[in-house]
């Protein structure tokens, strides 16, 4: 041991007495310091500044958290019971004593909690067979939805019973870790998540029909303070200097519902909050409404694959993958069209 210590001491003395060795050590120390500073600065900028500000990761963690103290004594009313309305109701249910969803289509409240075994079809004027859509205002009701990891993270956080319901509906096979080798401007964006059990890497490939049914049943089972009513919200009711309720048109006629907080999730048939609030005596600027148009257009075709077809059409990785095929153009060509094949529920 003494001999080893002596040799180390001699080696250090030799290096310190050699000017070239000292320069090399200084260069190594400088490079190490720059690397450490770069890593630390990158962590600070990315994880402590950019991620909380530009992504939903930190927001998702705050969903479905127990309130400090009792819930807000009041009633939240959601105008519209589609995907956006039900998600808004789930959030409000964690903060208000009660939540009412006003949904204009009766079938959604009556039997919209199960995925139908069969669909109804009709023949068009030009002789084509097409499915009848129960959602009269949602053209993409039977379109395939590729819910990427942030969407699944949000649903999983809002609805702890989601995995059990996926199995209940037979949708377990549509949940998988899908590796998308994306390139932005020709630069490959590496997926940072490799763990198959990491919810940040899970994707869900289902139709809009299955997604809406899944959320509706999850909401009913997990939020007993949420109720559903069939009708159309037609206006607001003023109570002194505050909002007191809403007017709802039902089959039995116009009724009033108490409301302390209102969310418009009626989609394309929006209530027209500016006009409704002004009519109720709450002056609102006509420029209050903000719209976002992603400029996205798409066409969806759905077909079922019998077992003999699956046997003759092998898919790399197997059919358990959400994305069977994805074709994107070269970004340098300026082409923006994308083609993809998704494996969704019921052998579709």
mmCIF file of C-alpha atoms in Angstrom:
data_model
loop_
_atom_site.group_PDB
_atom_site.id
_atom_site.type_symbol
_atom_site.label_atom_id
_atom_site.label_comp_id
_atom_site.label_asym_id
_atom_site.label_seq_id
_atom_site.Cartn_x
_atom_site.Cartn_y
_atom_site.Cartn_z
ATOM 1 C CA UNK A 1 0.000 0.000 0.000
ATOM 2 C CA UNK A 2 2.851 2.356 0.877
ATOM 3 C CA UNK A 3 4.534 1.570 -2.456
ATOM 4 C CA UNK A 4 1.370 2.392 -4.408
ATOM 5 C CA UNK A 5 0.963 5.696 -2.564
ATOM 6 C CA UNK A 6 4.597 6.582 -3.263
ATOM 7 C CA UNK A 7 4.231 5.869 -6.975
ATOM 8 C CA UNK A 8 1.056 7.960 -7.173
ATOM 9 C CA UNK A 9 2.808 10.834 -5.452
ATOM 10 C CA UNK A 10 5.740 10.577 -7.846
ATOM 11 C CA UNK A 11 3.349 10.516 -10.817
ATOM 12 C CA UNK A 12 1.556 13.630 -9.640
ATOM 13 C CA UNK A 13 4.826 15.454 -9.051
ATOM 14 C CA UNK A 14 6.020 14.484 -12.535
ATOM 15 C CA UNK A 15 2.831 15.758 -14.172
ATOM 16 C CA UNK A 16 2.939 19.035 -12.263
ATOM 17 C CA UNK A 17 6.553 19.560 -13.244
ATOM 18 C CA UNK A 18 5.767 18.919 -16.934
ATOM 19 C CA UNK A 19 4.335 22.026 -18.615
ATOM 20 C CA UNK A 20 2.765 20.048 -21.475
ATOM 21 C CA UNK A 21 1.004 17.719 -19.048
ATOM 22 C CA UNK A 22 -0.287 20.689 -17.048
ATOM 23 C CA UNK A 23 -1.698 22.247 -20.241
ATOM 24 C CA UNK A 24 -3.413 18.970 -21.106
ATOM 25 C CA UNK A 25 -4.945 18.758 -17.635
ATOM 26 C CA UNK A 26 -6.211 22.328 -17.876
ATOM 27 C CA UNK A 27 -7.747 21.592 -21.268
ATOM 28 C CA UNK A 28 -9.478 18.482 -19.904
ATOM 29 C CA UNK A 29 -10.739 20.393 -16.866
ATOM 30 C CA UNK A 30 -12.061 23.176 -19.098
ATOM 31 C CA UNK A 31 -13.831 20.672 -21.369
ATOM 32 C CA UNK A 32 -15.344 18.884 -18.363
ATOM 33 C CA UNK A 33 -16.532 22.173 -16.876
ATOM 34 C CA UNK A 34 -18.110 23.225 -20.189
ATOM 35 C CA UNK A 35 -19.830 19.840 -20.550
ATOM 36 C CA UNK A 36 -21.206 19.930 -17.003
ATOM 37 C CA UNK A 37 -22.343 23.550 -17.408
ATOM 38 C CA UNK A 38 -24.041 22.654 -20.715
ATOM 39 C CA UNK A 39 -25.827 19.691 -19.160
ATOM 40 C CA UNK A 40 -26.955 21.664 -16.111
ATOM 41 C CA UNK A 41 -28.055 24.648 -18.208
ATOM 42 C CA UNK A 42 -29.909 22.319 -20.576
ATOM 43 C CA UNK A 43 -31.707 20.691 -17.646
ATOM 44 C CA UNK A 44 -32.665 24.071 -16.172
ATOM 45 C CA UNK A 45 -33.895 25.480 -19.485
ATOM 46 C CA UNK A 46 -35.712 22.338 -20.628
ATOM 47 C CA UNK A 47 -37.142 20.781 -17.457
ATOM 48 C CA UNK A 48 -37.634 23.868 -15.298
ATOM 49 C CA UNK A 49 -38.558 26.480 -17.931
ATOM 50 C CA UNK A 50 -39.641 25.079 -21.306
ATOM 51 C CA UNK A 51 -41.467 21.901 -20.219
ATOM 52 C CA UNK A 52 -43.711 23.623 -17.609
ATOM 53 C CA UNK A 53 -44.395 26.573 -19.912
ATOM 54 C CA UNK A 54 -44.798 24.925 -23.320
ATOM 55 C CA UNK A 55 -46.093 21.423 -22.523
ATOM 56 C CA UNK A 56 -48.920 19.906 -20.480
ATOM 57 C CA UNK A 57 -46.756 17.535 -18.431
ATOM 58 C CA UNK A 58 -46.902 19.599 -15.249
ATOM 59 C CA UNK A 59 -50.585 20.435 -15.789
ATOM 60 C CA UNK A 60 -51.485 16.746 -16.099
ATOM 61 C CA UNK A 61 -49.983 16.098 -12.662
ATOM 62 C CA UNK A 62 -52.460 18.564 -11.142
ATOM 63 C CA UNK A 63 -55.542 16.851 -12.591
ATOM 64 C CA UNK A 64 -57.871 14.962 -10.233
ATOM 65 C CA UNK A 65 -56.033 16.168 -7.134
ATOM 66 C CA UNK A 66 -58.054 16.341 -3.915
ATOM 67 C CA UNK A 67 -58.935 19.908 -2.975
ATOM 68 C CA UNK A 68 -57.659 21.481 0.198
ATOM 69 C CA UNK A 69 -60.868 21.744 2.110
ATOM 70 C CA UNK A 70 -64.404 21.327 0.816
ATOM 71 C CA UNK A 71 -65.552 21.708 -2.766
ATOM 72 C CA UNK A 72 -66.937 24.953 -4.153
ATOM 73 C CA UNK A 73 -70.571 25.207 -2.982
ATOM 74 C CA UNK A 74 -72.305 25.549 -6.303
ATOM 75 C CA UNK A 75 -73.267 23.939 -9.567
ATOM 76 C CA UNK A 76 -71.299 23.877 -12.809
ATOM 77 C CA UNK A 77 -73.248 23.437 -16.045
ATOM 78 C CA UNK A 78 -71.621 22.114 -19.213
ATOM 79 C CA UNK A 79 -73.341 22.973 -22.493
ATOM 80 C CA UNK A 80 -72.687 19.954 -24.691
ATOM 81 C CA UNK A 81 -71.922 16.350 -23.747
ATOM 82 C CA UNK A 82 -69.398 15.328 -26.359
ATOM 83 C CA UNK A 83 -65.692 14.720 -25.703
ATOM 84 C CA UNK A 84 -64.826 18.308 -24.746
ATOM 85 C CA UNK A 85 -67.907 18.680 -22.570
ATOM 86 C CA UNK A 86 -67.334 15.440 -20.675
ATOM 87 C CA UNK A 87 -63.670 16.239 -20.015
ATOM 88 C CA UNK A 88 -64.695 19.689 -18.747
ATOM 89 C CA UNK A 89 -67.292 18.006 -16.521
ATOM 90 C CA UNK A 90 -64.675 15.643 -15.085
ATOM 91 C CA UNK A 91 -62.475 18.590 -14.110
ATOM 92 C CA UNK A 92 -65.371 20.619 -12.691
ATOM 93 C CA UNK A 93 -66.656 17.620 -10.717
ATOM 94 C CA UNK A 94 -63.430 17.611 -8.715
ATOM 95 C CA UNK A 95 -64.041 21.221 -7.636
ATOM 96 C CA UNK A 96 -67.830 21.818 -7.520
ATOM 97 C CA UNK A 97 -70.515 20.161 -5.406
ATOM 98 C CA UNK A 98 -72.464 19.171 -8.514
ATOM 99 C CA UNK A 99 -72.123 19.254 -12.294
ATOM 100 C CA UNK A 100 -74.865 19.115 -14.923
ATOM 101 C CA UNK A 101 -74.185 18.179 -18.553
ATOM 102 C CA UNK A 102 -76.844 19.414 -20.985
ATOM 103 C CA UNK A 103 -76.674 17.204 -24.083
ATOM 104 C CA UNK A 104 -79.043 17.836 -27.031
ATOM 105 C CA UNK A 105 -79.044 14.242 -28.353
ATOM 106 C CA UNK A 106 -81.154 11.912 -26.205
ATOM 107 C CA UNK A 107 -79.484 8.654 -27.319
ATOM 108 C CA UNK A 108 -76.180 9.753 -25.739
ATOM 109 C CA UNK A 109 -77.776 10.075 -22.289
ATOM 110 C CA UNK A 110 -79.991 6.992 -22.667
ATOM 111 C CA UNK A 111 -77.711 4.329 -24.135
ATOM 112 C CA UNK A 112 -74.455 6.059 -24.999
ATOM 113 C CA UNK A 113 -72.566 4.192 -22.281
ATOM 114 C CA UNK A 114 -72.008 1.029 -24.327
ATOM 115 C CA UNK A 115 -70.429 0.453 -27.739
ATOM 116 C CA UNK A 116 -73.160 -0.934 -30.067
ATOM 117 C CA UNK A 117 -72.521 -4.441 -31.356
ATOM 118 C CA UNK A 118 -74.015 -3.582 -34.759
ATOM 119 C CA UNK A 119 -74.230 -0.439 -36.818
ATOM 120 C CA UNK A 120 -77.089 0.818 -38.970
ATOM 121 C CA UNK A 121 -76.449 1.369 -42.668
ATOM 122 C CA UNK A 122 -78.224 3.222 -45.442
ATOM 123 C CA UNK A 123 -77.872 3.397 -49.222
ATOM 124 C CA UNK A 124 -76.926 6.756 -50.715
ATOM 125 C CA UNK A 125 -78.519 8.278 -53.825
ATOM 126 C CA UNK A 126 -75.651 7.008 -55.967
ATOM 127 C CA UNK A 127 -76.003 3.448 -54.677
ATOM 128 C CA UNK A 128 -73.216 3.328 -52.089
ATOM 129 C CA UNK A 129 -73.710 1.731 -48.679
ATOM 130 C CA UNK A 130 -72.753 3.987 -45.797
ATOM 131 C CA UNK A 131 -73.138 3.886 -42.032
ATOM 132 C CA UNK A 132 -75.743 6.005 -40.259
ATOM 133 C CA UNK A 133 -74.068 8.349 -37.780
ATOM 134 C CA UNK A 134 -75.842 8.765 -34.444
ATOM 135 C CA UNK A 135 -73.923 11.986 -33.792
ATOM 136 C CA UNK A 136 -75.718 14.362 -36.134
ATOM 137 C CA UNK A 137 -73.205 17.166 -35.588
ATOM 138 C CA UNK A 138 -69.980 15.125 -35.651
ATOM 139 C CA UNK A 139 -69.061 13.981 -39.153
ATOM 140 C CA UNK A 140 -65.962 12.096 -37.949
ATOM 141 C CA UNK A 141 -67.841 9.964 -35.389
ATOM 142 C CA UNK A 142 -66.598 6.689 -36.903
ATOM 143 C CA UNK A 143 -63.163 7.992 -37.903
ATOM 144 C CA UNK A 144 -60.055 6.431 -36.437
ATOM 145 C CA UNK A 145 -58.378 8.381 -33.636
ATOM 146 C CA UNK A 146 -54.707 7.990 -32.832
ATOM 147 C CA UNK A 147 -54.474 9.305 -29.274
ATOM 148 C CA UNK A 148 -50.842 10.086 -28.647
ATOM 149 C CA UNK A 149 -49.117 9.738 -25.223
ATOM 150 C CA UNK A 150 -50.159 13.180 -23.866
ATOM 151 C CA UNK A 151 -53.821 12.327 -24.545
ATOM 152 C CA UNK A 152 -53.593 8.952 -22.818
ATOM 153 C CA UNK A 153 -51.698 10.516 -19.887
ATOM 154 C CA UNK A 154 -54.526 13.025 -19.453
ATOM 155 C CA UNK A 155 -57.298 10.419 -19.638
ATOM 156 C CA UNK A 156 -55.435 8.086 -17.292
ATOM 157 C CA UNK A 157 -55.012 10.872 -14.746
ATOM 158 C CA UNK A 158 -58.635 12.031 -14.949
ATOM 159 C CA UNK A 159 -60.076 8.517 -14.832
ATOM 160 C CA UNK A 160 -58.171 6.058 -12.604
ATOM 161 C CA UNK A 161 -60.555 3.294 -13.735
ATOM 162 C CA UNK A 162 -59.534 3.688 -17.393
ATOM 163 C CA UNK A 163 -57.459 0.461 -17.706
ATOM 164 C CA UNK A 164 -60.331 -1.634 -16.335
ATOM 165 C CA UNK A 165 -62.787 -0.034 -18.763
ATOM 166 C CA UNK A 166 -60.434 -0.627 -21.691
ATOM 167 C CA UNK A 167 -60.610 -4.325 -20.846
ATOM 168 C CA UNK A 168 -64.380 -4.117 -20.298
ATOM 169 C CA UNK A 169 -64.901 -2.720 -23.805
ATOM 170 C CA UNK A 170 -62.346 -5.072 -25.329
ATOM 171 C CA UNK A 171 -60.047 -2.181 -26.181
ATOM 172 C CA UNK A 172 -56.964 -3.466 -24.356
ATOM 173 C CA UNK A 173 -55.247 -4.462 -27.601
ATOM 174 C CA UNK A 174 -55.532 -0.899 -28.922
ATOM 175 C CA UNK A 175 -53.257 0.369 -26.134
ATOM 176 C CA UNK A 176 -49.607 -0.058 -27.032
ATOM 177 C CA UNK A 177 -46.211 1.565 -27.092
ATOM 178 C CA UNK A 178 -45.898 2.915 -30.605
ATOM 179 C CA UNK A 179 -42.554 4.160 -31.806
ATOM 180 C CA UNK A 180 -42.961 6.977 -34.289
ATOM 181 C CA UNK A 181 -39.677 7.872 -35.951
ATOM 182 C CA UNK A 182 -40.545 11.492 -36.584
ATOM 183 C CA UNK A 183 -38.347 13.946 -38.438
ATOM 184 C CA UNK A 184 -38.827 17.692 -38.233
ATOM 185 C CA UNK A 185 -37.157 19.580 -41.038
ATOM 186 C CA UNK A 186 -35.086 16.485 -41.790
ATOM 187 C CA UNK A 187 -33.867 16.210 -38.175
ATOM 188 C CA UNK A 188 -34.734 12.962 -36.381
ATOM 189 C CA UNK A 189 -36.574 13.490 -33.083
ATOM 190 C CA UNK A 190 -35.592 10.659 -30.756
ATOM 191 C CA UNK A 191 -38.282 9.205 -28.500
ATOM 192 C CA UNK A 192 -37.005 9.587 -24.902
ATOM 193 C CA UNK A 193 -39.271 6.879 -23.479
ATOM 194 C CA UNK A 194 -38.380 3.223 -23.895
ATOM 195 C CA UNK A 195 -40.189 1.539 -21.019
ATOM 196 C CA UNK A 196 -43.287 -0.309 -22.248
ATOM 197 C CA UNK A 197 -44.994 0.341 -18.888
ATOM 198 C CA UNK A 198 -44.270 4.068 -18.962
ATOM 199 C CA UNK A 199 -47.627 5.883 -19.513
ATOM 200 C CA UNK A 200 -45.703 8.659 -21.228
ATOM 201 C CA UNK A 201 -45.069 6.266 -24.126
ATOM 202 C CA UNK A 202 -48.526 4.683 -24.464
ATOM 203 C CA UNK A 203 -50.798 5.431 -27.421
ATOM 204 C CA UNK A 204 -54.450 4.530 -27.930
ATOM 205 C CA UNK A 205 -55.853 3.702 -31.378
ATOM 206 C CA UNK A 206 -59.667 3.722 -31.318
ATOM 207 C CA UNK A 207 -62.528 5.305 -33.226
ATOM 208 C CA UNK A 208 -64.201 8.520 -32.112
ATOM 209 C CA UNK A 209 -67.229 6.379 -31.197
ATOM 210 C CA UNK A 210 -65.188 4.199 -28.824
ATOM 211 C CA UNK A 211 -63.346 7.192 -27.353
ATOM 212 C CA UNK A 212 -66.570 9.063 -26.588
ATOM 213 C CA UNK A 213 -68.235 5.962 -25.091
ATOM 214 C CA UNK A 214 -65.156 5.190 -23.005
ATOM 215 C CA UNK A 215 -65.024 8.717 -21.579
ATOM 216 C CA UNK A 216 -68.782 8.820 -20.928
ATOM 217 C CA UNK A 217 -68.782 5.567 -18.964
ATOM 218 C CA UNK A 218 -65.597 6.534 -17.084
ATOM 219 C CA UNK A 219 -67.218 9.820 -16.119
ATOM 220 C CA UNK A 220 -70.402 8.174 -14.860
ATOM 221 C CA UNK A 221 -68.540 5.581 -12.774
ATOM 222 C CA UNK A 222 -65.919 7.915 -11.294
ATOM 223 C CA UNK A 223 -67.940 11.150 -10.747
ATOM 224 C CA UNK A 224 -71.245 10.464 -8.955
ATOM 225 C CA UNK A 225 -71.864 14.212 -8.641
ATOM 226 C CA UNK A 226 -72.251 14.538 -12.451
ATOM 227 C CA UNK A 227 -75.769 14.275 -13.909
ATOM 228 C CA UNK A 228 -76.970 14.316 -17.528
ATOM 229 C CA UNK A 229 -79.943 16.160 -19.001
ATOM 230 C CA UNK A 230 -81.304 16.047 -22.549
ATOM 231 C CA UNK A 231 -81.928 19.487 -24.016
ATOM 232 C CA UNK A 232 -80.401 22.521 -25.686
ATOM 233 C CA UNK A 233 -79.167 25.562 -23.783
ATOM 234 C CA UNK A 234 -80.817 28.659 -25.267
ATOM 235 C CA UNK A 235 -79.720 31.457 -22.938
ATOM 236 C CA UNK A 236 -78.652 32.740 -19.541
ATOM 237 C CA UNK A 237 -80.725 33.860 -16.586
ATOM 238 C CA UNK A 238 -79.605 36.827 -14.521
ATOM 239 C CA UNK A 239 -80.042 36.856 -10.755
ATOM 240 C CA UNK A 240 -79.258 40.301 -9.365
ATOM 241 C CA UNK A 241 -75.763 41.214 -10.492
ATOM 242 C CA UNK A 242 -74.652 37.636 -11.160
ATOM 243 C CA UNK A 243 -75.370 34.630 -13.328
ATOM 244 C CA UNK A 244 -78.164 32.621 -11.781
ATOM 245 C CA UNK A 245 -78.992 29.898 -14.280
ATOM 246 C CA UNK A 246 -79.582 28.826 -17.860
ATOM 247 C CA UNK A 247 -82.621 28.302 -20.043
ATOM 248 C CA UNK A 248 -82.907 24.832 -21.595
ATOM 249 C CA UNK A 249 -85.207 23.767 -24.410
ATOM 250 C CA UNK A 250 -86.453 20.197 -23.867
ATOM 251 C CA UNK A 251 -89.157 18.033 -25.450
ATOM 252 C CA UNK A 252 -91.473 19.072 -22.616
ATOM 253 C CA UNK A 253 -90.796 22.766 -23.212
ATOM 254 C CA UNK A 254 -88.480 25.461 -21.851
ATOM 255 C CA UNK A 255 -87.103 24.897 -18.349
ATOM 256 C CA UNK A 256 -84.655 26.741 -16.102
ATOM 257 C CA UNK A 257 -81.624 25.187 -14.447
ATOM 258 C CA UNK A 258 -79.597 26.770 -11.672
ATOM 259 C CA UNK A 259 -75.973 27.461 -12.689
ATOM 260 C CA UNK A 260 -73.078 29.086 -10.862
ATOM 261 C CA UNK A 261 -70.474 28.319 -13.504
ATOM 262 C CA UNK A 262 -71.046 27.631 -17.221
ATOM 263 C CA UNK A 263 -68.803 26.032 -19.852
ATOM 264 C CA UNK A 264 -69.719 26.145 -23.546
ATOM 265 C CA UNK A 265 -68.680 22.863 -25.182
ATOM 266 C CA UNK A 266 -71.393 22.791 -27.836
ATOM 267 C CA UNK A 267 -68.923 22.705 -30.724
ATOM 268 C CA UNK A 268 -69.963 24.027 -34.158
ATOM 269 C CA UNK A 269 -73.479 24.809 -32.865
ATOM 270 C CA UNK A 270 -72.112 27.123 -30.197
ATOM 271 C CA UNK A 271 -74.598 28.856 -27.967
ATOM 272 C CA UNK A 272 -73.120 32.207 -28.955
ATOM 273 C CA UNK A 273 -71.931 33.358 -25.555
ATOM 274 C CA UNK A 274 -71.418 36.965 -26.597
ATOM 275 C CA UNK A 275 -75.005 37.378 -27.749
ATOM 276 C CA UNK A 276 -76.457 35.312 -24.884
ATOM 277 C CA UNK A 277 -74.523 37.207 -22.212
ATOM 278 C CA UNK A 278 -75.502 40.587 -23.693
ATOM 279 C CA UNK A 279 -79.142 39.479 -23.787
ATOM 280 C CA UNK A 280 -78.930 38.580 -20.096
ATOM 281 C CA UNK A 281 -77.547 42.019 -19.258
ATOM 282 C CA UNK A 282 -73.843 41.189 -19.101
ATOM 283 C CA UNK A 283 -72.042 43.437 -21.617
ATOM 284 C CA UNK A 284 -69.331 41.498 -23.436
ATOM 285 C CA UNK A 285 -66.981 42.624 -26.188
ATOM 286 C CA UNK A 286 -67.785 41.061 -29.595
ATOM 287 C CA UNK A 287 -64.057 40.310 -29.963
ATOM 288 C CA UNK A 288 -64.050 37.914 -27.010
ATOM 289 C CA UNK A 289 -64.213 34.792 -29.172
ATOM 290 C CA UNK A 290 -60.899 33.256 -30.235
ATOM 291 C CA UNK A 291 -60.690 30.586 -32.922
ATOM 292 C CA UNK A 292 -57.972 28.228 -34.067
ATOM 293 C CA UNK A 293 -58.013 26.587 -37.486
ATOM 294 C CA UNK A 294 -55.269 23.970 -37.950
ATOM 295 C CA UNK A 295 -56.039 23.757 -41.662
ATOM 296 C CA UNK A 296 -56.371 19.971 -41.405
ATOM 297 C CA UNK A 297 -58.471 17.942 -43.835
ATOM 298 C CA UNK A 298 -58.711 14.171 -43.776
ATOM 299 C CA UNK A 299 -60.666 11.234 -45.131
ATOM 300 C CA UNK A 300 -61.235 7.951 -43.279
ATOM 301 C CA UNK A 301 -62.239 4.537 -44.548
ATOM 302 C CA UNK A 302 -62.984 1.744 -42.072
ATOM 303 C CA UNK A 303 -63.111 -1.956 -42.843
ATOM 304 C CA UNK A 304 -62.972 -5.174 -40.870
ATOM 305 C CA UNK A 305 -60.202 -7.724 -41.431
ATOM 306 C CA UNK A 306 -61.400 -11.361 -41.223
ATOM 307 C CA UNK A 307 -58.951 -13.857 -39.778
ATOM 308 C CA UNK A 308 -58.097 -15.372 -43.203
ATOM 309 C CA UNK A 309 -57.169 -11.903 -44.485
ATOM 310 C CA UNK A 310 -54.999 -11.209 -41.443
ATOM 311 C CA UNK A 311 -53.196 -14.504 -42.002
ATOM 312 C CA UNK A 312 -52.339 -13.533 -45.576
ATOM 313 C CA UNK A 313 -51.413 -9.924 -44.739
ATOM 314 C CA UNK A 314 -48.694 -10.129 -42.105
ATOM 315 C CA UNK A 315 -47.864 -6.880 -40.335
ATOM 316 C CA UNK A 316 -44.329 -6.234 -39.009
ATOM 317 C CA UNK A 317 -44.564 -6.279 -35.223
ATOM 318 C CA UNK A 318 -48.026 -7.832 -35.184
ATOM 319 C CA UNK A 319 -51.539 -6.417 -35.082
ATOM 320 C CA UNK A 320 -51.198 -5.406 -31.443
ATOM 321 C CA UNK A 321 -49.447 -2.248 -32.652
ATOM 322 C CA UNK A 322 -51.646 0.806 -32.927
ATOM 323 C CA UNK A 323 -50.054 2.074 -36.132
ATOM 324 C CA UNK A 324 -49.868 -0.611 -38.806
ATOM 325 C CA UNK A 325 -48.501 1.660 -41.529
ATOM 326 C CA UNK A 326 -47.531 5.309 -41.603
ATOM 327 C CA UNK A 327 -46.275 7.092 -44.721
ATOM 328 C CA UNK A 328 -45.121 10.691 -44.586
ATOM 329 C CA UNK A 329 -43.528 12.649 -47.443
ATOM 330 C CA UNK A 330 -40.078 14.160 -47.583
ATOM 331 C CA UNK A 331 -40.247 17.559 -45.910
ATOM 332 C CA UNK A 332 -37.982 19.045 -48.581
ATOM 333 C CA UNK A 333 -40.621 18.491 -51.281
ATOM 334 C CA UNK A 334 -43.173 20.682 -49.519
ATOM 335 C CA UNK A 335 -45.755 17.895 -49.682
ATOM 336 C CA UNK A 336 -48.036 17.935 -46.625
ATOM 337 C CA UNK A 337 -50.215 14.852 -47.219
ATOM 338 C CA UNK A 338 -49.904 11.841 -44.923
ATOM 339 C CA UNK A 339 -51.236 8.296 -45.286
ATOM 340 C CA UNK A 340 -51.684 5.898 -42.403
ATOM 341 C CA UNK A 341 -53.330 2.614 -41.420
ATOM 342 C CA UNK A 342 -54.455 2.233 -37.800
ATOM 343 C CA UNK A 343 -55.537 -0.918 -35.991
ATOM 344 C CA UNK A 344 -58.598 -0.003 -33.910
ATOM 345 C CA UNK A 345 -61.258 -1.907 -31.975
ATOM 346 C CA UNK A 346 -63.431 -4.822 -33.192
ATOM 347 C CA UNK A 347 -60.939 -6.094 -35.798
ATOM 348 C CA UNK A 348 -61.170 -2.785 -37.659
#
